[in-house]
Amino acid sequence: MARATFRIWRTSGTEGRFQDYSTEVSEGMVVLDAVHRIQAEQAPDLACRWNCKAGKCGSCSAEINGTPRLMCMTRLNELPMAEPVTVEPMRAFPPIRDLVSDVSWNFRVKPRIAKFAPRTPDAPDGTWRMAQRDIDRVQEFRKCIECFLCQDVCHVLRDHNLHEEFIGPRYLTYAAALEMHPLDTADREGALKKDFGIGYCNITKCCTKVCPERIHITDNAIIPLKERVVDRFYDPVSRLLRMFK
Amino acid sequence: MAGYTRHDYDVLVIGAGGAGLRAAIEAASAGVSVGLICKSLLGKAHTVMAEGGIAAALANVDDRDSWKVHFADTMRGGQYVNNWRMAEIHAREAPDRVRELEAWGAVFDRTTDGRILQRNFGGHRYPRLAHVGDRTGLELIRTLQDHTVHAGVTVHMECTIVDLTTEDGRVTGAFGYERERGRFMLFGARAVILATGGIGRAYRITSNSWEGTGDGHALAYRAGASLIDMEFVQFHPTGMVWPPSVQGILVTEGVRGEGGVLRNSTGERFMFGDIPDNYKKQTADNEEEGWRYTQGDKNARRPPELLTRDHVARCINRELKAGRGSPHGGVFLDISWIKERLPNAEDHIKRKLPSMYHQFKQLADIDITREAMEVGPTTHYIMGGVQVDADSQMSTIEGLFAAGECASGINGANRLGGNSLSDIVVFGKRAGEHAAQYARGHAAGQVSEPQIEAITRTALAPFDRGADAEIPYKVQQELQATMQDLVGIVRTDGEMREALGRLADYNARAERVGVTGHREYHSGWHTALDLRNLLTVSEAITRSAIERAESRGGHFRDDFPAQQSEWGKHNVKVERADDGTMKVTRIPIPPMPDELKQVIEEMK
Ligand SMILES: Cc1cc2nc3c(=O)[nH]c(=O)nc-3n(C[C@H](O)[C@H](O)[C@H](O)COP(=O)(O)OP(=O)(O)OC[C@H]3O[C@@H](n4cnc5c(N)ncnc54)[C@H](O)[C@@H]3O)c2cc1C
Ligand code: SF4
Ligand code: SF4
Ligand code: FES
């Protein structure tokens, strides 16, 4: 069996630094396996989050060799193993301990977005009819596993710290899923502009690149939302039309 | 004594999977104050991993379906030791719960006429599982989570309950710690709902995450409640076997529902060789008919790959023992072969089973549209759990309710795929409703200081023992190996008695485990505390399995391979005796009312 070095971010109180651990690696291993092995053999108090080990729960987000990724879906054979593999927590959020960061801000954003409000059921059986082609897009957004990797990479949050003004790509996608839901009647366009700061996004597409669910965050969610907001608030024709509605 | 913060609620829900979320929503809508606690972040519970679908007789795809057929299927699958009243409630109420999810924003796959699409699954006579590709659990938990955040529920994430508090046989609250900082918290409550999920971590190979340590089972047991059916553990036939690090991760039954077939190393579809008598009438006897069934032909019978999980798991086990396994010690599960039958098979597979495609591609370098997967049995689910009243979900302790996987009754000896997601919303709702009602009718109880002191002392003991003591991870690993080897798919009295001896030894070692460092997010400490619960459920499983001297559903005894009709009239119950030992008794199953008997007869 081969050995490899993992350079893992460890904290003690408010101080943090990288520490090297050498451990055995075998075929098929992912980064999370290595972290677990180190935890079991050398550092029982090493903190990290995980649940499903299959890319389904979005718990094990970290920055691996500087890139935001899921530890459970990052195979060692994709990484240059001759050098140490660096593993550190998501940096856009306050640190808690080792690989665990405080993502609670994300959970506070969601309740601010108006909830799903379906129209009155209109099928004879008291439910609704929806065609598959009309929900394909919404289903794409609903694949989101809330790993917050997109939030971690977005410069508006990471570098400019605009957490009060901007809800970030995850929640723009969430808003898009509601806005494009064929049954939904709520109106979030005003809030998107005013409270959720959609204008801050300058379409760098970094979020799309890191999304493990391969959601086309920018092209399919954010840009169409931006267009709606522009149509609504800046386009004189549609504004006029709405006045006569 | 260590300090703690105190929080009081009318109803406290422990667990934020589908059962806990649905219970919290219901209780809050009844106007009482509700606290909701979970070990992980919100939305990461096991429910998120569920793949195949949620079973409900909506009859959207086959109008012959009805609650009666669903009820009869559930009872047949459970080999008739189910709580028939729970099976009835479940079958009757599941369709409303699914429609309610849609009204709360869930977006299920559609039929061509725009209704909720349903797929085939093992043991269900008609296509019955509403689904979203193979990520149904994500849809379900997210819908409930998004609804909960607007429902006025107070959520405490990353918080673990270590014990319940009781007074005169009634529950008064729960005590735990927040994982982040390790600080203690006391929750006073008029009613408590356990919704803590399963026990998979008692075994080495499992589809469950670290959370599945049977906490609710053990909390209830220590508080004096009864557990039943603990011998019935479900080994899912298809878990990944390679690479080693992903061993046990689930491969959804949906693969077989979409036409996937099982083969051994000789290429034989071995499931055709062993179809149990009570399923012969409903099972295809040739490959052609089986294929037609998966493609929606209403006159075709289902292929034997879709027989119940206990049976398929044993057949795979037999192939492995006979040396007809795949290179990495599994059998082959092949969906790629459907390209012989379907144009665009590749796209079809990617659309119907996207996360399976992803999972194999990324974790095993296997393209399932081109090659077969290797799969083997994995510990998946426990049918047994807290004994509850069918209608209200109250346990044998006043004010203590249980719902979802940690409760018992609906599944009998074996759960049908898809019946858990429906179980958790049907009975989650009921538990929420009845707990709220109970809370309204009862004043808050007292939590005594000595009780809290005792709990904190036990919780902090690993730090007192420090680094020279037993390592919690090690004891846990040995325990898992013992349960895997001695109380697994095929059981014998001798092996299980040996397991009991080892469990006693682990119990003694668990008293000596130690950790060092601070209480903040300390996984070693957490493991030390979870170990207690794992030991309790492992003992309950083993003792119940020794007691049931027959084979039925998920419980197979090599020394008693036949089913015995006398045992069909009993459940096995465990509870804590006054001297602290585990007491095992048989309890008779109440007779089924004639209407339900008739339903079963009609559906034979
Ligand atoms: C991979 C996989 C696929 C599955 N696929 C399907 C499927 O297709 N269809 C189907 O019907 N079923 C399926 N199942 C089964 C089903 O998902 C589970 O049985 C079901 O989700 C359990 O729900 P629950 O609400 O009872 O518990 P869980 O979802 O397990 O939630 C338990 C909750 O309790 C909390 N908790 C536990 N202990 C404590 C404690 N001590 N203190 C505080 N909180 C605690 C946890 O943090 C968690 O929030 C699948 C299971 C797995 C693992
Ligand atoms: S595209 Fe917009 S939301 Fe995405 S990372 Fe760039 S700025 Fe952030
Ligand atoms: S959109 Fe993608 S990257 Fe962002 S939270 Fe969801 S799954 Fe993660
Ligand atoms: S552990 Fe669930 S996504 Fe990695």
PDB file of N, CA, C and O and ligand atoms in Angstrom, chain A residues 150-151 153-157 166 168-170 172 198 200-208 217-218 222 226, ligand 2:
ATOM      1  N   CYS A 150     -21.114  26.703  -3.648  1.00  0.00           N
ATOM      2  CA  CYS A 150     -21.267  27.872  -4.519  1.00  0.00           C
ATOM      3  C   CYS A 150     -21.197  29.156  -3.694  1.00  0.00           C
ATOM      4  O   CYS A 150     -20.618  30.150  -4.129  1.00  0.00           O
ATOM      5  N   GLN A 151     -21.764  29.112  -2.512  1.00  0.00           N
ATOM      6  CA  GLN A 151     -21.715  30.285  -1.636  1.00  0.00           C
ATOM      7  C   GLN A 151     -20.251  30.571  -1.240  1.00  0.00           C
ATOM      8  O   GLN A 151     -19.832  31.708  -1.116  1.00  0.00           O
ATOM      9  N   VAL A 153     -17.556  29.978  -2.917  1.00  0.00           N
ATOM     10  CA  VAL A 153     -16.671  30.456  -3.973  1.00  0.00           C
ATOM     11  C   VAL A 153     -17.055  31.844  -4.488  1.00  0.00           C
ATOM     12  O   VAL A 153     -16.249  32.547  -5.086  1.00  0.00           O
ATOM     13  N   CYS A 154     -18.294  32.242  -4.232  1.00  0.00           N
ATOM     14  CA  CYS A 154     -18.768  33.505  -4.820  1.00  0.00           C
ATOM     15  C   CYS A 154     -18.055  34.700  -4.197  1.00  0.00           C
ATOM     16  O   CYS A 154     -18.108  34.912  -2.992  1.00  0.00           O
ATOM     17  N   HIS A 155     -17.420  35.496  -5.038  1.00  0.00           N
ATOM     18  CA  HIS A 155     -16.583  36.598  -4.520  1.00  0.00           C
ATOM     19  C   HIS A 155     -17.395  37.651  -3.785  1.00  0.00           C
ATOM     20  O   HIS A 155     -16.885  38.347  -2.923  1.00  0.00           O
ATOM     21  N   VAL A 156     -18.690  37.764  -4.136  1.00  0.00           N
ATOM     22  CA  VAL A 156     -19.507  38.785  -3.466  1.00  0.00           C
ATOM     23  C   VAL A 156     -19.594  38.483  -1.966  1.00  0.00           C
ATOM     24  O   VAL A 156     -19.584  39.379  -1.126  1.00  0.00           O
ATOM     25  N   LEU A 157     -19.637  37.193  -1.642  1.00  0.00           N
ATOM     26  CA  LEU A 157     -19.670  36.788  -0.237  1.00  0.00           C
ATOM     27  C   LEU A 157     -18.269  36.614   0.319  1.00  0.00           C
ATOM     28  O   LEU A 157     -17.927  37.110   1.380  1.00  0.00           O
ATOM     29  N   PHE A 166     -26.703  40.418  -0.050  1.00  0.00           N
ATOM     30  CA  PHE A 166     -26.734  39.466  -1.171  1.00  0.00           C
ATOM     31  C   PHE A 166     -26.970  38.059  -0.636  1.00  0.00           C
ATOM     32  O   PHE A 166     -26.296  37.643   0.315  1.00  0.00           O
ATOM     33  N   GLY A 168     -26.650  35.175  -2.331  1.00  0.00           N
ATOM     34  CA  GLY A 168     -25.731  34.171  -2.865  1.00  0.00           C
ATOM     35  C   GLY A 168     -26.388  33.223  -3.859  1.00  0.00           C
ATOM     36  O   GLY A 168     -27.604  33.111  -3.931  1.00  0.00           O
ATOM     37  N   PRO A 169     -25.540  32.535  -4.644  1.00  0.00           N
ATOM     38  CA  PRO A 169     -26.037  31.685  -5.730  1.00  0.00           C
ATOM     39  C   PRO A 169     -27.000  30.577  -5.270  1.00  0.00           C
ATOM     40  O   PRO A 169     -27.971  30.286  -5.963  1.00  0.00           O
ATOM     41  N   ARG A 170     -26.737  29.972  -4.103  1.00  0.00           N
ATOM     42  CA  ARG A 170     -27.646  28.913  -3.654  1.00  0.00           C
ATOM     43  C   ARG A 170     -29.071  29.443  -3.534  1.00  0.00           C
ATOM     44  O   ARG A 170     -30.013  28.810  -3.988  1.00  0.00           O
ATOM     45  N   LEU A 172     -30.312  32.238  -4.827  1.00  0.00           N
ATOM     46  CA  LEU A 172     -30.881  32.717  -6.082  1.00  0.00           C
ATOM     47  C   LEU A 172     -31.462  31.524  -6.839  1.00  0.00           C
ATOM     48  O   LEU A 172     -32.528  31.606  -7.452  1.00  0.00           O
ATOM     49  N   ILE A 198     -29.701  40.789  -6.240  1.00  0.00           N
ATOM     50  CA  ILE A 198     -29.342  40.037  -7.452  1.00  0.00           C
ATOM     51  C   ILE A 198     -28.384  40.839  -8.333  1.00  0.00           C
ATOM     52  O   ILE A 198     -27.562  40.268  -9.052  1.00  0.00           O
ATOM     53  N   TYR A 200     -25.793  42.382  -7.539  1.00  0.00           N
ATOM     54  CA  TYR A 200     -24.373  42.206  -7.202  1.00  0.00           C
ATOM     55  C   TYR A 200     -23.686  41.116  -8.017  1.00  0.00           C
ATOM     56  O   TYR A 200     -22.482  41.103  -8.171  1.00  0.00           O
ATOM     57  N   CYS A 201     -24.465  40.164  -8.484  1.00  0.00           N
ATOM     58  CA  CYS A 201     -23.865  39.067  -9.253  1.00  0.00           C
ATOM     59  C   CYS A 201     -23.411  39.601 -10.598  1.00  0.00           C
ATOM     60  O   CYS A 201     -24.206  40.148 -11.357  1.00  0.00           O
ATOM     61  N   ASN A 202     -22.135  39.454 -10.906  1.00  0.00           N
ATOM     62  CA  ASN A 202     -21.655  39.906 -12.212  1.00  0.00           C
ATOM     63  C   ASN A 202     -21.279  38.730 -13.106  1.00  0.00           C
ATOM     64  O   ASN A 202     -20.388  38.811 -13.929  1.00  0.00           O
ATOM     65  N   ILE A 203     -21.990  37.612 -12.890  1.00  0.00           N
ATOM     66  CA  ILE A 203     -21.966  36.482 -13.812  1.00  0.00           C
ATOM     67  C   ILE A 203     -20.560  35.953 -14.085  1.00  0.00           C
ATOM     68  O   ILE A 203     -20.187  35.667 -15.213  1.00  0.00           O
ATOM     69  N   THR A 204     -19.799  35.782 -13.038  1.00  0.00           N
ATOM     70  CA  THR A 204     -18.468  35.205 -13.225  1.00  0.00           C
ATOM     71  C   THR A 204     -18.529  33.695 -13.436  1.00  0.00           C
ATOM     72  O   THR A 204     -17.572  33.080 -13.887  1.00  0.00           O
ATOM     73  N   LYS A 205     -19.660  33.084 -13.064  1.00  0.00           N
ATOM     74  CA  LYS A 205     -19.901  31.639 -13.235  1.00  0.00           C
ATOM     75  C   LYS A 205     -19.028  30.743 -12.358  1.00  0.00           C
ATOM     76  O   LYS A 205     -18.956  29.532 -12.592  1.00  0.00           O
ATOM     77  N   CYS A 206     -18.350  31.306 -11.405  1.00  0.00           N
ATOM     78  CA  CYS A 206     -17.538  30.462 -10.508  1.00  0.00           C
ATOM     79  C   CYS A 206     -18.435  29.482  -9.770  1.00  0.00           C
ATOM     80  O   CYS A 206     -18.056  28.337  -9.515  1.00  0.00           O
ATOM     81  N   CYS A 207     -19.631  29.914  -9.409  1.00  0.00           N
ATOM     82  CA  CYS A 207     -20.547  29.065  -8.653  1.00  0.00           C
ATOM     83  C   CYS A 207     -20.905  27.820  -9.474  1.00  0.00           C
ATOM     84  O   CYS A 207     -20.871  26.695  -8.970  1.00  0.00           O
ATOM     85  N   THR A 208     -21.231  28.033 -10.734  1.00  0.00           N
ATOM     86  CA  THR A 208     -21.612  26.911 -11.594  1.00  0.00           C
ATOM     87  C   THR A 208     -20.481  25.890 -11.679  1.00  0.00           C
ATOM     88  O   THR A 208     -20.709  24.691 -11.670  1.00  0.00           O
ATOM     89  N   ILE A 217     -26.247  27.070 -12.525  1.00  0.00           N
ATOM     90  CA  ILE A 217     -26.724  28.129 -11.634  1.00  0.00           C
ATOM     91  C   ILE A 217     -26.833  29.458 -12.368  1.00  0.00           C
ATOM     92  O   ILE A 217     -27.871  30.123 -12.327  1.00  0.00           O
ATOM     93  N   THR A 218     -25.772  29.819 -13.052  1.00  0.00           N
ATOM     94  CA  THR A 218     -25.775  31.145 -13.691  1.00  0.00           C
ATOM     95  C   THR A 218     -26.688  31.187 -14.906  1.00  0.00           C
ATOM     96  O   THR A 218     -27.584  32.020 -14.991  1.00  0.00           O
ATOM     97  N   ILE A 222     -29.783  32.299 -12.500  1.00  0.00           N
ATOM     98  CA  ILE A 222     -29.542  33.716 -12.198  1.00  0.00           C
ATOM     99  C   ILE A 222     -29.843  34.634 -13.388  1.00  0.00           C
ATOM    100  O   ILE A 222     -30.537  35.640 -13.251  1.00  0.00           O
ATOM    101  N   LYS A 226     -32.431  37.664 -13.464  1.00  0.00           N
ATOM    102  CA  LYS A 226     -31.998  39.040 -13.731  1.00  0.00           C
ATOM    103  C   LYS A 226     -32.867  39.652 -14.833  1.00  0.00           C
ATOM    104  O   LYS A 226     -33.276  40.794 -14.749  1.00  0.00           O
TER     105      LYS A 226
HETATM  106  S1  SF4 C   2     -21.920  34.058 -11.129  1.00  0.00           S
HETATM  107 FE1  SF4 C   2     -22.736  35.500  -9.655  1.00  0.00          FE
HETATM  108  S2  SF4 C   2     -23.445  34.246  -7.968  1.00  0.00           S
HETATM  109 FE2  SF4 C   2     -22.094  32.966  -9.204  1.00  0.00          FE
HETATM  110  S3  SF4 C   2     -20.079  33.182  -8.249  1.00  0.00           S
HETATM  111 FE3  SF4 C   2     -20.194  34.716  -9.848  1.00  0.00          FE
HETATM  112  S4  SF4 C   2     -20.959  36.549  -8.816  1.00  0.00           S
HETATM  113 FE4  SF4 C   2     -21.358  34.841  -7.458  1.00  0.00          FE
END
